[in-house]
Short mmCIF file of C-alpha atoms in Angstrom, two decimals:
data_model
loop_
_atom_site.label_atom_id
_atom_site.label_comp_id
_atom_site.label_asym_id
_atom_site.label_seq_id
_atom_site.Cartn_x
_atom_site.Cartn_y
_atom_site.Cartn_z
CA UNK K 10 10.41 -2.52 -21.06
CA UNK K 11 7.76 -2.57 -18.56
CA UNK K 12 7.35 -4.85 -15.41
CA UNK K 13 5.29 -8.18 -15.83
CA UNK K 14 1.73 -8.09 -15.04
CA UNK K 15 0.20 -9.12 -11.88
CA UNK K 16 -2.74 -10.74 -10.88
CA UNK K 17 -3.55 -13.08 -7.80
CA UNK K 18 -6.70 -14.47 -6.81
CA UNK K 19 -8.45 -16.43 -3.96
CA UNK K 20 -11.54 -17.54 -2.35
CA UNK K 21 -12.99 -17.17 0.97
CA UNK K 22 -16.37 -18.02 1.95
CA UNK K 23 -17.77 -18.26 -1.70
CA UNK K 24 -15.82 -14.33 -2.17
CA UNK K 25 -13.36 -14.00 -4.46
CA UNK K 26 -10.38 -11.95 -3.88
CA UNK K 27 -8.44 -10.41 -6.73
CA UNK K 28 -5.32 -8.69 -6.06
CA UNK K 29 -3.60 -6.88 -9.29
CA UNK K 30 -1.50 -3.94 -10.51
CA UNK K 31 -3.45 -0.46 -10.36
CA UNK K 32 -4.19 0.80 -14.02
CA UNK K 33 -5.19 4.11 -14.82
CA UNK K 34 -8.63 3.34 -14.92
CA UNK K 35 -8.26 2.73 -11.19
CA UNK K 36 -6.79 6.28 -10.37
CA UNK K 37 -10.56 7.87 -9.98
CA UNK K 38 -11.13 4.53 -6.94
CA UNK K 39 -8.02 5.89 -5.52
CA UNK K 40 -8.14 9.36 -5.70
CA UNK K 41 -11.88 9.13 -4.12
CA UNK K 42 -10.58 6.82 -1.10
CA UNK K 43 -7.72 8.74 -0.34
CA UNK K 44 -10.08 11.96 -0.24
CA UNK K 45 -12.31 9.99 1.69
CA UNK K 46 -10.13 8.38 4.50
CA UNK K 47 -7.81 11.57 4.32
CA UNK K 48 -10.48 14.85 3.67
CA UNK K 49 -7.82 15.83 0.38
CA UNK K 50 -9.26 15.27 -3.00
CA UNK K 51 -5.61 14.86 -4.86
CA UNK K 52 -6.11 13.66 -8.56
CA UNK K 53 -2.92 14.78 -9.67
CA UNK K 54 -0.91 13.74 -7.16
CA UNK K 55 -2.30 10.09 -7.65
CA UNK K 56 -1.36 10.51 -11.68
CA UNK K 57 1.98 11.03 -10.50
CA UNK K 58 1.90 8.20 -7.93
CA UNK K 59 0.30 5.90 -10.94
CA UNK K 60 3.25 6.76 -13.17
CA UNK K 61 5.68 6.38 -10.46
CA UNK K 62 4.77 3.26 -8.74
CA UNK K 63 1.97 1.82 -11.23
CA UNK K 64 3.63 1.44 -14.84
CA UNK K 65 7.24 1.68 -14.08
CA UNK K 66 9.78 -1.10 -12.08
CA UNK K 67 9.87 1.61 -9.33
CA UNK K 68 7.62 -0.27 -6.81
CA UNK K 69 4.29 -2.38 -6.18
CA UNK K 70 0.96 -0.41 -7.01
CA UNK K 71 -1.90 -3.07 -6.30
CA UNK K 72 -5.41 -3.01 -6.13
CA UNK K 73 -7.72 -5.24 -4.63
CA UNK K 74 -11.17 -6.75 -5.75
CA UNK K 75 -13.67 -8.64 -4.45
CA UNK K 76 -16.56 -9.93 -6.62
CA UNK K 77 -15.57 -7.62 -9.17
CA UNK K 78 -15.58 -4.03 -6.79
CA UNK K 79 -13.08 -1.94 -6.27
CA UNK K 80 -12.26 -2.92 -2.28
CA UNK K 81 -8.57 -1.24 -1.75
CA UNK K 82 -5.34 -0.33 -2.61
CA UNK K 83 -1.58 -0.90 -1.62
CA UNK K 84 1.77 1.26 -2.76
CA UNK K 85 5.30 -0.20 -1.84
CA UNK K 86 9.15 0.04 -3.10
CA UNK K 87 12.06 -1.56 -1.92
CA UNK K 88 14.24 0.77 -0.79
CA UNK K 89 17.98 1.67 1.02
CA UNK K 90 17.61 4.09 3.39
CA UNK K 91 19.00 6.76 4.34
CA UNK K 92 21.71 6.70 7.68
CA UNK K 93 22.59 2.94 7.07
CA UNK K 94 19.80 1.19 6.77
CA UNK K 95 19.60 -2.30 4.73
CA UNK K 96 17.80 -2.27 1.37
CA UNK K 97 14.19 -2.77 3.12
CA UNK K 98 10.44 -3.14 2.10
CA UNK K 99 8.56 0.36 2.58
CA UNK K 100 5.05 0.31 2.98
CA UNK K 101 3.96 4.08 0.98
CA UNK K 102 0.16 4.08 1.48
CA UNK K 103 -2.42 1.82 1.94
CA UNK K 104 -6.31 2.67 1.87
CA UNK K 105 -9.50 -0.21 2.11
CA UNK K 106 -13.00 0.83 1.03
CA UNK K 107 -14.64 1.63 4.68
CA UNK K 108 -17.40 -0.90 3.62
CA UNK K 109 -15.23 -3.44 3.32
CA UNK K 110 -12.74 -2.94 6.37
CA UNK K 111 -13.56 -6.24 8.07
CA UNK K 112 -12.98 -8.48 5.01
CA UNK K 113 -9.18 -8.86 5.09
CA UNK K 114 -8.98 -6.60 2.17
CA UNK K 115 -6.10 -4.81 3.72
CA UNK K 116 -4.13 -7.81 4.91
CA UNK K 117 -4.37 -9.82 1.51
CA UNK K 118 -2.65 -6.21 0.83
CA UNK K 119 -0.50 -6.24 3.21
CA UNK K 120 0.77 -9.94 2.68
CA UNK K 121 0.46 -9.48 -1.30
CA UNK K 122 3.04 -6.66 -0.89
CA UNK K 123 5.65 -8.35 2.20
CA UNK K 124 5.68 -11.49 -0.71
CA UNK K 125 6.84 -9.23 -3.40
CA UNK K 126 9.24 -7.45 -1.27
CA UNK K 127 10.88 -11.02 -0.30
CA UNK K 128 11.18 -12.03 -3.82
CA UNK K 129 13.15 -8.81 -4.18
CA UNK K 130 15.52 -10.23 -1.25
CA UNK K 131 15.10 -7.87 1.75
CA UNK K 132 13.74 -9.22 4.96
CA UNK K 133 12.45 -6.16 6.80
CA UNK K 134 9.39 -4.34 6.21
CA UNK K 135 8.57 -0.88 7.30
CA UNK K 136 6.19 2.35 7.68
CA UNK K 137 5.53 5.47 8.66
CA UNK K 138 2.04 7.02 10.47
CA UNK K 139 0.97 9.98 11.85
CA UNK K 140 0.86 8.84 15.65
CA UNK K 141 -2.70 9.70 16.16
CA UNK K 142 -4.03 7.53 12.86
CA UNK K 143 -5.31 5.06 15.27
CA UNK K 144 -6.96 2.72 13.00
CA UNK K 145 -3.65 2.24 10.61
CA UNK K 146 -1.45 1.84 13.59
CA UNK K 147 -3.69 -0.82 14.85
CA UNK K 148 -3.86 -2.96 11.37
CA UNK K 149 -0.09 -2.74 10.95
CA UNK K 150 0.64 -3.88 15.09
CA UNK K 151 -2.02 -6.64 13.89
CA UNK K 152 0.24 -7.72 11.03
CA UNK K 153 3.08 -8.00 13.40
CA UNK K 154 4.90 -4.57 13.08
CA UNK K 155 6.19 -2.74 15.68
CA UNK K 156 8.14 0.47 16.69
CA UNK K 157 11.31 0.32 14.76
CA UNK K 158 15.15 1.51 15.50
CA UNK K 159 14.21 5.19 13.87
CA UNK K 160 12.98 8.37 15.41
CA UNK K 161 11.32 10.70 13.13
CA UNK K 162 12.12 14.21 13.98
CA UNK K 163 11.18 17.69 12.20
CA UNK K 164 10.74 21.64 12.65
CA UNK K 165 9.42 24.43 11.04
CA UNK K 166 10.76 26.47 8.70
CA UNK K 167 8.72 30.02 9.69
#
């Protein structure tokens, strides 16, 4: 059995906001954000994501509209982590149509997302960026996050 639809919508200065779950007629929106913001075209990897995240109780795979265009998207799962943590709310991906940046598109997201993760009873919220993606550091320290009790650490393996 799948997971109940979603759908949420607002207006704002005669715009109207619609926040729902990604379908598969979404995936192309996606695919050419993500190669946009990111230089990777990826379609397969967002099939995957969509069957993962999008039509499954794994997580929360929204999109956003406004008047009807494709403005954004938003992936998150509750999850326990590893080394102790609490179950928590983790923040996969997030991408907003450059266009369309300045519109709150990726804070209606952002809040659409922290509300589903406290219905599923955590209270914390996290993320993880590359530390020289200036712009996404700067939304999320707008939305109130900060540096967290984890250190990210890695090597090669050549």
């Amino acid at each position: 059995m799948g997971k109940s639809a979603f759908l949420k919508e607002s207006k704002v200065d005669g715009v109207t906001f619609i926040i729902r779950d990604a379908d598969e007629k979404d995936l192309p929106a996606v695919t050419d954000l993500h190669a946009y913001n990111t230089g990777q075209h990826k379609p397969d990897y967002w099939e995957e994501t969509y069957h993962r995240y999008g039509d499954s109780n794994e997580g929360f795979f929204y999109v956003c509209e406004i008047d009807g265009e494709f403005a954004g998207f938003i992936i998150g799962e509750v999850r326990a982590w590893e080394f102790g943590s609490e179950p928590c709310g983790w923040v996969y991906t997030i991408g907003v149509n450059p266009e369309m940046r300045l519109k709150q598109v990726g804070t209606r997201l952002f809040e659409t997302v922290c509300e589903q993760f406290r219905k599923a009873g955590v209270g914390q919220v996290r993320t993880m960026l590359h530390r020289k993606d200036n712009l996404n550091l700067s939304f999320f320290r707008s939305q109130g996050m900060m540096g967290g009790p984890f250190i990210e650490l890695e090597m090669p393996l050549d």
